Amino acid sequence: MEAQRRPGPARPGEPVGPEVRALSPLARTPPATSRMARAQAVLSDPAKVAAGFWVAAATALLSVVFTEHWTHDTLVHLMPLAGLCLIVSGVNFFAGERMPHWAFHIGAVAATAMVTVGAAVGSSGDVDLAVLYIWIVIYAALFFSPMATLAYVAAIGAAYAVLLGVGPAVVNPVATWLAICGTGAVAGAAVLGLVSVLRSDAREDPLTGLANRRSWDERLEEEMERARRAGTALSLAMIDLDDFKAINDNHGHKAGDLLLRELSAAWQGVVRGGGDFLARLGGDEFGLLAPGSDATGARRLAKRLDEVAPEGVAYSIGVTTWDGEETAGDLLHRADQAMYRVKLEHRGSR
């Protein structure tokens, strides 16, 4: 199925070729956006963040070794710990993409044990390596679930309580425990809240409340893999509003934003509750995934979208069904081409 288009107001003399090409979602990403995307990719990678934490831990241990007067036995314990931190950092950095999720839990448990050992043999009147417990809580809050983070806070609290009970003498062990564990708990709660907001913002379009392009790309790959394993159909629609620029030019961007919100709310009501997935890909462009739907099912879904759209809204829809072999990029390109062909035909007929 190629596309369908709701009738909209004609614009005589409107250029066709260059303008349509300018609407393509494959346009180059601005350099600033590319830098932000690279930074987000690094910060959302648990392996690379873990590598950075392990390097920081090694640095902390080495700085303590060279700035304090330690006994020979203490140095014998601290120097190997620093070396082990560097080794684990290298493993995370170079093998991170191949590491399963549970491996990061093992790393966090190992870090808890190493901090406990370091704090037991490396405490002095001015230095308490137990502050590194807080880093573990922060890491857990960044990449693990809230329940897992709470479990790490509890485990760290228990480990530090045992350490204070049987380890080096501390003037006020209760206050020391509260300072370390309380700070860790507060830091973990703050990071969990921030991560929750950032994850929502990273995957949600702020104007319409729909999924954004990043969420769309992830969901498309997931649905293609699911369809490949189950041998089921998967259809995809690319939707582009017609004459949207004229609405912004003639009535202002607030009117354009209002139209996008109303249209998104109407369409979301159609796809809510099923396996269909609607996203705003950018500007006036939307994408719709229809898992389990062949071309006939996709036509029915497109018709339902048409029935609930606000009166007078014009748009073109290009629908394709996955052939079971092509990549996500190829499938998107076919849907794009289907939608743009119909858009050109209608513009040429004005």
Short mmCIF file of C-alpha atoms in Angstrom, two decimals:
data_model
loop_
_atom_site.label_atom_id
_atom_site.label_comp_id
_atom_site.label_asym_id
_atom_site.label_seq_id
_atom_site.Cartn_x
_atom_site.Cartn_y
_atom_site.Cartn_z
CA MET A 1 0.00 0.00 0.00
CA GLU A 2 1.51 3.30 -0.95
CA ALA A 3 -0.35 6.17 0.60
CA GLN A 4 -3.50 8.12 1.11
CA ARG A 5 -4.04 11.83 1.53
CA ARG A 6 -6.76 13.89 3.13
CA PRO A 7 -7.86 16.82 1.02
CA GLY A 8 -6.39 20.14 2.07
CA PRO A 9 -6.17 23.71 0.82
CA ALA A 10 -4.28 24.13 -2.42
CA ARG A 11 -1.32 26.44 -2.77
CA PRO A 12 -0.85 27.44 -6.41
CA GLY A 13 2.68 27.93 -7.62
CA GLU A 14 4.16 25.89 -4.78
CA PRO A 15 7.60 24.45 -5.64
CA VAL A 16 7.73 20.66 -5.66
CA GLY A 17 11.17 19.06 -5.96
CA PRO A 18 13.45 21.03 -3.64
CA GLU A 19 10.79 21.58 -0.99
CA VAL A 20 9.89 17.92 -0.72
CA ARG A 21 13.51 16.89 -0.50
CA ALA A 22 13.98 19.39 2.33
CA LEU A 23 11.35 17.52 4.34
CA SER A 24 13.40 14.33 4.38
CA PRO A 25 14.15 13.03 7.89
CA LEU A 26 17.52 11.85 6.63
CA ALA A 27 18.91 15.40 6.66
CA ARG A 28 22.24 15.87 8.37
CA THR A 29 22.19 16.33 12.12
CA PRO A 30 23.59 19.71 13.26
CA PRO A 31 27.08 19.45 14.80
CA ALA A 32 25.88 20.56 18.24
CA THR A 33 23.20 17.88 18.23
CA SER A 34 25.78 15.30 17.15
CA ARG A 35 28.05 16.23 20.05
CA MET A 36 25.15 15.98 22.47
CA ALA A 37 24.20 12.60 21.03
CA ARG A 38 27.76 11.33 21.49
CA ALA A 39 27.83 12.58 25.07
CA GLN A 40 24.47 10.94 25.80
CA ALA A 41 25.70 7.69 24.25
CA VAL A 42 28.71 7.62 26.57
CA LEU A 43 26.72 8.57 29.68
CA SER A 44 24.07 5.96 28.93
CA ASP A 45 26.68 3.19 28.50
CA PRO A 46 27.03 1.31 31.82
CA ALA A 47 30.32 -0.27 30.76
CA LYS A 48 32.08 3.00 29.94
CA VAL A 49 30.71 4.74 33.03
CA ALA A 50 31.86 1.76 35.13
CA ALA A 51 35.29 2.01 33.51
CA GLY A 52 35.46 5.66 34.51
CA PHE A 53 34.45 4.89 38.09
CA TRP A 54 37.05 2.14 38.38
CA VAL A 55 39.76 4.50 37.11
CA ALA A 56 38.60 7.12 39.60
CA ALA A 57 38.76 4.54 42.40
CA ALA A 58 42.29 3.56 41.41
CA THR A 59 43.26 7.23 41.34
CA ALA A 60 41.76 7.75 44.79
CA LEU A 61 43.67 4.78 46.19
CA LEU A 62 46.97 5.87 44.64
CA SER A 63 46.54 9.46 45.79
CA VAL A 64 45.94 8.23 49.33
CA VAL A 65 49.00 6.00 49.15
CA PHE A 66 51.28 8.86 48.13
CA THR A 67 49.84 11.53 50.43
CA GLU A 68 49.67 9.58 53.68
CA HIS A 69 52.28 7.77 55.77
CA TRP A 70 51.19 4.16 55.71
CA THR A 71 52.69 1.05 57.19
CA HIS A 72 54.23 -1.51 54.90
CA ASP A 73 51.33 -3.94 55.45
CA THR A 74 48.80 -1.28 54.49
CA LEU A 75 50.64 -0.48 51.27
CA VAL A 76 50.76 -4.17 50.42
CA HIS A 77 46.95 -4.18 50.49
CA LEU A 78 46.21 -0.82 48.87
CA MET A 79 48.55 -1.01 45.88
CA PRO A 80 47.13 -4.32 44.58
CA LEU A 81 43.61 -2.93 45.04
CA ALA A 82 44.54 0.05 42.85
CA GLY A 83 45.99 -2.26 40.22
CA LEU A 84 42.90 -4.46 40.29
CA CYS A 85 40.70 -1.39 39.79
CA LEU A 86 42.67 -0.50 36.65
CA ILE A 87 42.35 -4.05 35.31
CA VAL A 88 38.58 -4.11 35.87
CA SER A 89 38.32 -0.69 34.23
CA GLY A 90 40.05 -2.03 31.13
CA VAL A 91 37.73 -5.04 30.98
CA ASN A 92 34.67 -2.78 31.15
CA PHE A 93 36.03 -0.40 28.53
CA PHE A 94 37.08 -2.95 25.93
CA ALA A 95 34.54 -5.74 26.52
CA GLY A 96 31.59 -3.67 27.72
CA GLU A 97 29.35 -4.18 24.68
CA ARG A 98 29.64 -7.95 25.01
CA MET A 99 29.01 -8.03 28.76
CA PRO A 100 25.56 -9.22 29.93
CA HIS A 101 23.59 -7.06 32.33
CA TRP A 102 24.24 -9.33 35.30
CA ALA A 103 27.98 -8.77 34.88
CA PHE A 104 27.53 -5.17 36.00
CA HIS A 105 25.87 -6.40 39.19
CA ILE A 106 28.88 -8.62 39.82
CA GLY A 107 31.08 -5.57 39.31
CA ALA A 108 29.06 -3.56 41.82
CA VAL A 109 29.22 -6.37 44.39
CA ALA A 110 32.97 -6.68 43.84
CA ALA A 111 33.35 -2.93 44.23
CA THR A 112 31.46 -3.08 47.53
CA ALA A 113 33.80 -5.79 48.79
CA MET A 114 36.90 -3.90 47.63
CA VAL A 115 35.78 -0.65 49.27
CA THR A 116 35.18 -2.55 52.49
CA VAL A 117 38.67 -4.04 52.37
CA GLY A 118 40.21 -0.69 51.45
CA ALA A 119 38.39 1.08 54.26
CA ALA A 120 39.45 -1.62 56.72
CA VAL A 121 43.17 -1.43 55.93
CA GLY A 122 43.40 2.16 54.76
CA SER A 123 41.57 4.21 57.37
CA SER A 124 43.42 6.93 59.20
CA GLY A 125 42.54 10.01 61.14
CA ASP A 126 42.21 12.05 57.94
CA VAL A 127 41.22 9.50 55.30
CA ASP A 128 38.28 7.11 55.18
CA LEU A 129 38.00 5.20 51.92
CA ALA A 130 34.42 4.28 52.84
CA VAL A 131 33.34 7.42 50.98
CA LEU A 132 33.75 5.31 47.83
CA TYR A 133 30.58 3.46 48.87
CA ILE A 134 28.69 6.52 47.67
CA TRP A 135 30.04 6.04 44.14
CA ILE A 136 28.59 2.52 44.09
CA VAL A 137 25.16 3.83 45.09
CA ILE A 138 25.32 6.51 42.40
CA TYR A 139 26.24 3.92 39.76
CA ALA A 140 23.41 1.63 40.87
CA ALA A 141 20.95 4.52 40.69
CA LEU A 142 22.13 5.36 37.17
CA PHE A 143 21.80 1.90 35.65
CA PHE A 144 19.86 -0.42 37.96
CA SER A 145 16.24 -0.48 39.07
CA PRO A 146 15.09 1.41 42.19
CA MET A 147 14.70 -1.89 44.06
CA ALA A 148 18.21 -2.98 43.11
CA THR A 149 19.56 0.40 44.19
CA LEU A 150 17.80 0.06 47.53
CA ALA A 151 19.34 -3.39 47.92
CA TYR A 152 22.81 -1.96 47.34
CA VAL A 153 22.19 0.80 49.90
CA ALA A 154 21.14 -1.85 52.43
CA ALA A 155 24.13 -4.08 51.63
CA ILE A 156 26.55 -1.17 51.91
CA GLY A 157 24.99 -0.10 55.20
CA ALA A 158 25.38 -3.63 56.59
CA ALA A 159 28.96 -3.97 55.33
CA TYR A 160 30.00 -0.64 56.79
CA ALA A 161 28.29 -1.40 60.11
CA VAL A 162 30.29 -4.63 60.38
CA LEU A 163 33.46 -2.79 59.39
CA LEU A 164 32.96 -0.15 62.07
CA GLY A 165 32.23 -2.85 64.62
CA VAL A 166 35.30 -5.02 64.02
CA GLY A 167 37.65 -2.76 62.04
CA PRO A 168 39.85 0.21 62.98
CA ALA A 169 38.65 2.19 65.97
CA VAL A 170 36.52 5.24 65.12
CA VAL A 171 35.78 8.01 67.58
CA ASN A 172 32.04 8.11 66.87
CA PRO A 173 31.04 5.05 64.80
CA VAL A 174 27.31 5.85 64.76
CA ALA A 175 27.83 9.37 63.40
CA THR A 176 30.38 8.04 60.90
CA TRP A 177 27.95 5.36 59.68
CA LEU A 178 25.13 7.88 59.36
CA ALA A 179 27.36 10.31 57.46
CA ILE A 180 28.44 7.74 54.86
CA CYS A 181 25.24 5.74 54.50
CA GLY A 182 22.94 8.75 54.82
CA THR A 183 24.85 10.63 52.14
CA GLY A 184 24.77 7.56 49.91
CA ALA A 185 21.02 7.11 50.37
CA VAL A 186 20.26 10.76 49.63
CA ALA A 187 22.58 10.77 46.60
CA GLY A 188 20.97 7.58 45.29
CA ALA A 189 17.46 8.99 45.69
CA ALA A 190 18.44 12.21 43.92
CA VAL A 191 20.05 10.33 41.03
CA LEU A 192 17.08 7.96 40.70
CA GLY A 193 14.71 10.92 40.43
CA LEU A 194 16.91 12.70 37.92
CA VAL A 195 17.36 9.56 35.82
CA SER A 196 13.61 8.98 35.78
CA VAL A 197 13.00 12.48 34.45
CA LEU A 198 15.82 12.29 31.92
CA ARG A 199 14.71 8.90 30.61
CA SER A 200 11.20 10.19 30.14
CA ASP A 201 12.44 13.33 28.38
CA ALA A 202 14.86 11.35 26.24
CA ARG A 203 12.08 9.18 24.83
CA GLU A 204 9.11 11.53 24.82
CA ASP A 205 8.28 14.43 22.56
CA PRO A 206 7.68 17.39 24.91
CA LEU A 207 5.05 19.04 22.68
CA THR A 208 2.73 16.13 21.93
CA GLY A 209 3.58 13.60 24.63
CA LEU A 210 4.16 10.97 21.95
CA ALA A 211 7.30 8.88 21.69
CA ASN A 212 10.18 10.69 19.99
CA ARG A 213 12.58 9.60 17.24
CA ARG A 214 14.96 7.84 19.61
CA SER A 215 12.17 5.78 21.14
CA TRP A 216 10.84 5.06 17.65
CA ASP A 217 14.18 3.72 16.44
CA GLU A 218 14.49 1.44 19.46
CA ARG A 219 10.93 0.16 19.15
CA LEU A 220 11.28 -0.46 15.41
CA GLU A 221 14.33 -2.67 15.96
CA GLU A 222 12.53 -4.55 18.74
CA GLU A 223 9.42 -5.15 16.64
CA MET A 224 11.42 -6.27 13.64
CA GLU A 225 13.31 -8.78 15.78
CA ARG A 226 10.05 -9.99 17.32
CA ALA A 227 8.44 -10.36 13.88
CA ARG A 228 11.51 -12.20 12.60
CA ARG A 229 11.43 -14.72 15.46
CA ALA A 230 7.66 -15.28 15.36
CA GLY A 231 7.28 -15.08 11.58
CA THR A 232 4.51 -12.48 11.90
CA ALA A 233 3.69 -9.46 9.76
CA LEU A 234 4.86 -5.93 10.54
CA SER A 235 3.63 -2.79 8.80
CA LEU A 236 4.89 0.74 9.11
CA ALA A 237 3.38 4.09 8.17
CA MET A 238 5.12 7.42 7.63
CA ILE A 239 2.81 10.43 7.98
CA ASP A 240 3.60 13.97 6.88
CA LEU A 241 1.27 16.96 7.25
CA ASP A 242 0.52 18.96 4.12
CA ASP A 243 0.86 22.73 4.04
CA PHE A 244 1.95 22.84 7.67
CA LYS A 245 4.41 25.63 6.92
CA ALA A 246 1.52 27.75 5.68
CA ILE A 247 -0.26 27.28 9.01
CA ASN A 248 2.78 28.51 10.90
CA ASP A 249 3.30 31.42 8.49
CA ASN A 250 -0.32 32.54 8.40
CA HIS A 251 -1.48 31.82 11.94
CA GLY A 252 1.71 31.63 14.00
CA HIS A 253 3.67 28.81 15.56
CA LYS A 254 1.28 28.58 18.51
CA ALA A 255 -1.48 27.59 16.10
CA GLY A 256 0.81 25.01 14.53
CA ASP A 257 1.72 23.60 17.94
CA LEU A 258 -1.94 23.42 18.92
CA LEU A 259 -2.75 21.54 15.73
CA LEU A 260 0.04 19.03 16.39
CA ARG A 261 -1.19 18.43 19.93
CA GLU A 262 -4.82 17.97 18.83
CA LEU A 263 -3.87 15.63 16.01
CA SER A 264 -1.56 13.60 18.25
CA ALA A 265 -4.25 13.26 20.93
CA ALA A 266 -6.79 12.08 18.36
CA TRP A 267 -4.45 9.53 16.83
CA GLN A 268 -3.19 8.34 20.18
CA GLY A 269 -6.77 7.45 21.08
CA VAL A 270 -6.85 5.11 18.08
CA VAL A 271 -3.63 3.24 18.83
CA ARG A 272 -3.91 3.22 22.66
CA GLY A 273 -4.44 -0.20 24.19
CA GLY A 274 -3.12 -2.21 21.24
CA GLY A 275 0.28 -3.17 20.01
CA ASP A 276 0.46 -0.21 17.62
CA PHE A 277 3.07 2.44 18.34
CA LEU A 278 2.82 6.10 17.35
CA ALA A 279 5.72 8.57 17.46
CA ARG A 280 6.48 12.12 16.39
CA LEU A 281 9.67 11.87 14.39
CA GLY A 282 10.24 15.60 14.12
CA GLY A 283 8.48 18.70 12.88
CA ASP A 284 5.22 17.66 11.22
CA GLU A 285 6.31 14.09 10.59
CA PHE A 286 4.92 11.05 12.42
CA GLY A 287 5.58 7.33 12.34
CA LEU A 288 3.24 4.45 13.13
CA LEU A 289 4.20 0.84 13.75
CA ALA A 290 1.55 -1.85 13.36
CA PRO A 291 2.93 -5.19 14.63
CA GLY A 292 1.00 -8.20 13.39
CA SER A 293 -0.70 -6.19 10.62
CA ASP A 294 -0.33 -6.96 6.94
CA ALA A 295 -1.19 -4.51 4.15
CA THR A 296 -4.95 -4.99 4.70
CA GLY A 297 -4.66 -4.35 8.42
CA ALA A 298 -2.51 -1.31 7.76
CA ARG A 299 -5.18 0.12 5.44
CA ARG A 300 -7.81 -0.30 8.16
CA LEU A 301 -5.57 1.44 10.69
CA ALA A 302 -4.91 4.31 8.28
CA LYS A 303 -8.65 4.67 7.79
CA ARG A 304 -9.22 4.89 11.54
CA LEU A 305 -6.61 7.65 11.75
CA ASP A 306 -8.45 9.50 9.01
CA GLU A 307 -11.78 9.20 10.82
CA VAL A 308 -10.58 10.83 14.04
CA ALA A 309 -8.37 13.57 12.59
CA PRO A 310 -9.57 17.16 13.15
CA GLU A 311 -11.58 18.62 10.29
CA GLY A 312 -9.52 20.35 7.62
CA VAL A 313 -6.19 18.74 8.52
CA ALA A 314 -4.40 17.51 5.41
CA TYR A 315 -1.70 14.88 5.47
CA SER A 316 -0.16 12.10 3.40
CA ILE A 317 0.44 8.55 4.60
CA GLY A 318 2.89 6.08 3.13
CA VAL A 319 2.42 2.51 4.34
CA THR A 320 4.72 -0.45 3.75
CA THR A 321 4.84 -4.02 5.05
CA TRP A 322 8.17 -5.52 6.04
CA ASP A 323 9.40 -8.20 3.67
CA GLY A 324 11.19 -10.10 6.45
CA GLU A 325 14.66 -9.41 5.07
CA GLU A 326 15.26 -5.66 4.70
CA THR A 327 16.86 -3.51 7.35
CA ALA A 328 15.03 -0.90 9.42
CA GLY A 329 16.59 1.81 7.29
CA ASP A 330 15.40 0.19 4.07
CA LEU A 331 11.88 -0.23 5.43
CA LEU A 332 11.75 3.42 6.50
CA HIS A 333 13.06 4.50 3.12
CA ARG A 334 10.33 2.56 1.31
CA ALA A 335 7.63 4.11 3.48
CA ASP A 336 9.15 7.56 2.94
CA GLN A 337 9.20 7.09 -0.80
CA ALA A 338 5.60 5.87 -0.83
CA MET A 339 4.47 8.92 1.10
CA TYR A 340 6.47 11.42 -0.95
CA ARG A 341 5.30 9.98 -4.28
CA VAL A 342 1.68 10.63 -3.35
CA LYS A 343 2.56 14.05 -1.97
CA LEU A 344 4.18 14.95 -5.29
CA GLU A 345 1.21 13.62 -7.26
CA HIS A 346 -1.25 15.75 -5.35
CA ARG A 347 0.94 18.84 -5.59
CA GLY A 348 1.36 18.31 -9.30
CA SER A 349 -2.42 18.05 -9.78
CA ARG A 350 -3.17 21.45 -8.23
#
